[in-house]
Amino acid sequence: MKFQETFDFDYPAEIILRMFGDKDYYLAKYEKMGGEAPEILSSESGDARFSITVRHALDASRLKFPDFVKSRIGDQLYLRQTDAWQLDAGEGRLDIEIERAPVEIGSQLNLTEAGKGSRLILEFNIKASVPLVGGKIEKAVAGPISRHVQKDLALTNRMAADYT
């Protein structure tokens, strides 16, 4: 299932990309989002590239999944999330693996200037590898993921003040 999210930041792309290239931003963000202590699994930077893979947990009840999804993932949702950026181009990729769930979430990221701020466009693709009900699961996951992404980006917008 494909869908698009857009978020407008109050800060120019240069500030947002500086933050997206800082591993401390990711740790602080996940801690502020209220999950268990995040764990950096890998982090690489160089030649205007940056990537980080973080394992973190979220309270699944706060994401408002339908019951048939909740029964499969439990109370805690463990995510392995990789953010990879080509910082000088404002382009990136987000990949999320949900542990104990046959769901893959990927998104192309594009950050551009927009007025005095910047705009991030996220092109999501959710794939559930479950025969017969995969499409139903993809639709059920899309809503909570969309809401979570908007909360995540609103927090990111507030955190950007520390990078000015």
Coordinates of C-alpha atoms in Angstrom, one line a residue:
M1 CA 0.0 0.0 0.0
K2 CA 1.4 3.4 -1.0
F3 CA 0.6 6.7 0.5
Q4 CA 2.2 10.1 0.9
E5 CA 2.8 12.4 4.0
T6 CA 3.9 16.0 3.9
F7 CA 5.3 18.1 6.7
D8 CA 6.2 21.7 6.7
F9 CA 9.1 22.7 9.0
D10 CA 9.5 26.2 10.5
Y11 CA 13.2 26.0 9.7
P12 CA 15.2 26.0 6.4
A13 CA 16.4 22.8 4.9
E14 CA 20.0 23.5 5.9
I15 CA 19.0 23.4 9.6
I16 CA 16.8 20.3 9.3
L17 CA 19.5 18.5 7.4
R18 CA 22.1 19.4 9.9
M19 CA 19.9 17.8 12.5
F20 CA 19.2 14.7 10.3
G21 CA 22.9 14.2 10.1
D22 CA 23.4 14.1 13.9
K23 CA 23.1 10.8 15.7
D24 CA 22.4 12.6 19.0
Y25 CA 19.2 14.0 17.5
Y26 CA 17.9 10.5 16.9
L27 CA 18.6 9.4 20.5
A28 CA 17.0 12.5 22.0
K29 CA 14.0 12.2 19.7
Y30 CA 13.3 8.6 20.6
E31 CA 13.7 9.3 24.3
K32 CA 11.3 12.2 24.1
M33 CA 8.8 10.0 22.3
G34 CA 8.5 8.0 25.4
G35 CA 9.7 4.5 24.4
E36 CA 12.2 2.3 26.0
A37 CA 15.8 3.5 25.8
P38 CA 16.8 3.5 22.2
E39 CA 19.8 1.5 21.0
I40 CA 22.0 2.6 18.1
L41 CA 22.7 -0.5 16.1
S42 CA 24.8 1.3 13.5
S43 CA 25.8 4.8 12.4
E44 CA 27.8 5.9 9.4
S45 CA 28.7 9.3 8.0
G46 CA 30.9 10.8 5.4
D47 CA 30.9 12.5 2.0
A48 CA 27.5 14.3 2.7
R49 CA 26.0 10.9 3.6
F50 CA 24.5 9.8 6.9
S51 CA 22.8 6.7 8.0
I52 CA 21.7 5.4 11.4
T53 CA 19.8 2.3 12.5
V54 CA 18.1 2.5 15.9
R55 CA 16.1 -0.1 17.7
H56 CA 13.4 1.4 19.9
A57 CA 10.1 0.5 21.5
L58 CA 6.7 2.2 21.4
D59 CA 3.6 1.7 23.5
A60 CA 1.4 -0.1 20.9
S61 CA -1.8 1.0 22.7
R62 CA -1.0 4.6 22.0
L63 CA -0.9 3.9 18.2
K64 CA -4.5 2.7 18.1
F65 CA -4.1 -0.4 15.9
P66 CA -7.2 -2.5 15.2
D67 CA -7.6 -5.5 17.5
F68 CA -6.5 -8.1 14.9
V69 CA -3.1 -6.2 14.6
K70 CA -2.8 -5.7 18.4
S71 CA -3.1 -9.4 19.1
R72 CA -0.1 -10.1 16.8
I73 CA 2.3 -7.4 18.1
G74 CA 1.5 -7.2 21.8
D75 CA 1.7 -4.2 24.2
Q76 CA 5.1 -3.0 23.1
L77 CA 6.0 -2.4 19.5
Y78 CA 9.7 -2.9 18.8
L79 CA 11.0 -1.1 15.8
R80 CA 14.3 -1.3 13.9
Q81 CA 14.4 1.9 12.0
T82 CA 17.1 3.0 9.5
D83 CA 17.3 6.6 8.3
A84 CA 19.7 7.2 5.4
W85 CA 20.3 10.6 3.9
Q86 CA 22.2 12.1 1.0
L87 CA 22.5 15.4 2.9
D88 CA 23.7 17.6 0.1
A89 CA 20.7 16.6 -2.1
G90 CA 18.1 16.6 0.6
E91 CA 17.1 13.1 -0.3
G92 CA 16.8 10.1 2.0
R93 CA 15.2 6.8 2.7
L94 CA 13.5 5.5 5.8
D95 CA 13.1 1.8 6.4
I96 CA 11.1 0.4 9.4
E97 CA 11.0 -3.2 10.5
I98 CA 8.4 -4.1 13.1
E99 CA 9.6 -7.0 15.1
R100 CA 7.1 -9.9 15.4
A101 CA 5.1 -8.6 12.5
P102 CA 5.3 -9.5 8.8
V103 CA 5.2 -5.9 7.8
E104 CA 7.8 -3.9 6.0
I105 CA 7.6 -0.1 5.8
G106 CA 9.7 2.0 3.5
S107 CA 9.7 5.6 2.5
Q108 CA 11.5 7.8 0.1
L109 CA 12.3 11.2 1.7
N110 CA 12.7 14.6 -0.1
L111 CA 13.4 17.8 1.8
T112 CA 13.1 21.1 -0.1
E113 CA 12.9 24.8 0.8
A114 CA 9.4 26.2 1.3
G115 CA 9.1 29.8 2.0
K116 CA 11.0 30.6 5.2
G117 CA 11.0 27.0 6.2
S118 CA 11.2 23.6 4.4
R119 CA 8.9 20.8 3.3
L120 CA 9.5 17.1 3.8
I121 CA 7.6 14.7 1.4
L122 CA 7.5 11.1 2.5
E123 CA 6.5 8.5 -0.1
F124 CA 5.5 5.4 1.9
N125 CA 5.2 1.9 0.8
I126 CA 3.8 -0.7 3.3
K127 CA 4.0 -4.3 2.5
A128 CA 2.5 -7.1 4.7
S129 CA 3.5 -10.6 3.6
V130 CA 0.5 -12.5 4.9
P131 CA -1.5 -14.5 2.4
L132 CA -5.2 -13.4 1.9
V133 CA -5.1 -10.6 4.6
G134 CA -2.0 -8.7 3.7
G135 CA -3.9 -5.8 2.2
K136 CA -6.1 -5.6 5.2
I137 CA -3.0 -5.4 7.5
E138 CA -1.4 -2.8 5.3
K139 CA -4.5 -0.5 5.6
A140 CA -4.7 -1.1 9.3
V141 CA -1.0 -0.2 9.8
A142 CA -1.1 2.9 7.5
G143 CA -3.4 5.0 9.8
P144 CA -1.3 4.6 13.0
I145 CA 1.9 5.0 11.1
S146 CA 0.6 8.2 9.5
R147 CA -0.4 9.6 12.9
H148 CA 2.9 8.6 14.5
V149 CA 4.9 10.2 11.7
Q150 CA 3.1 13.5 12.1
K151 CA 3.8 13.5 15.9
D152 CA 7.5 12.5 15.2
L153 CA 7.9 15.4 12.8
A154 CA 6.2 17.9 15.0
L155 CA 8.7 17.0 17.7
T156 CA 11.5 17.2 15.2
N157 CA 10.3 20.7 14.3
R158 CA 10.6 21.8 17.9
M159 CA 14.0 20.2 18.3
A160 CA 15.3 22.1 15.3
A161 CA 15.6 25.2 17.4
D162 CA 18.7 23.6 19.0
Y163 CA 20.4 23.6 15.6
T164 CA 20.1 27.3 14.8

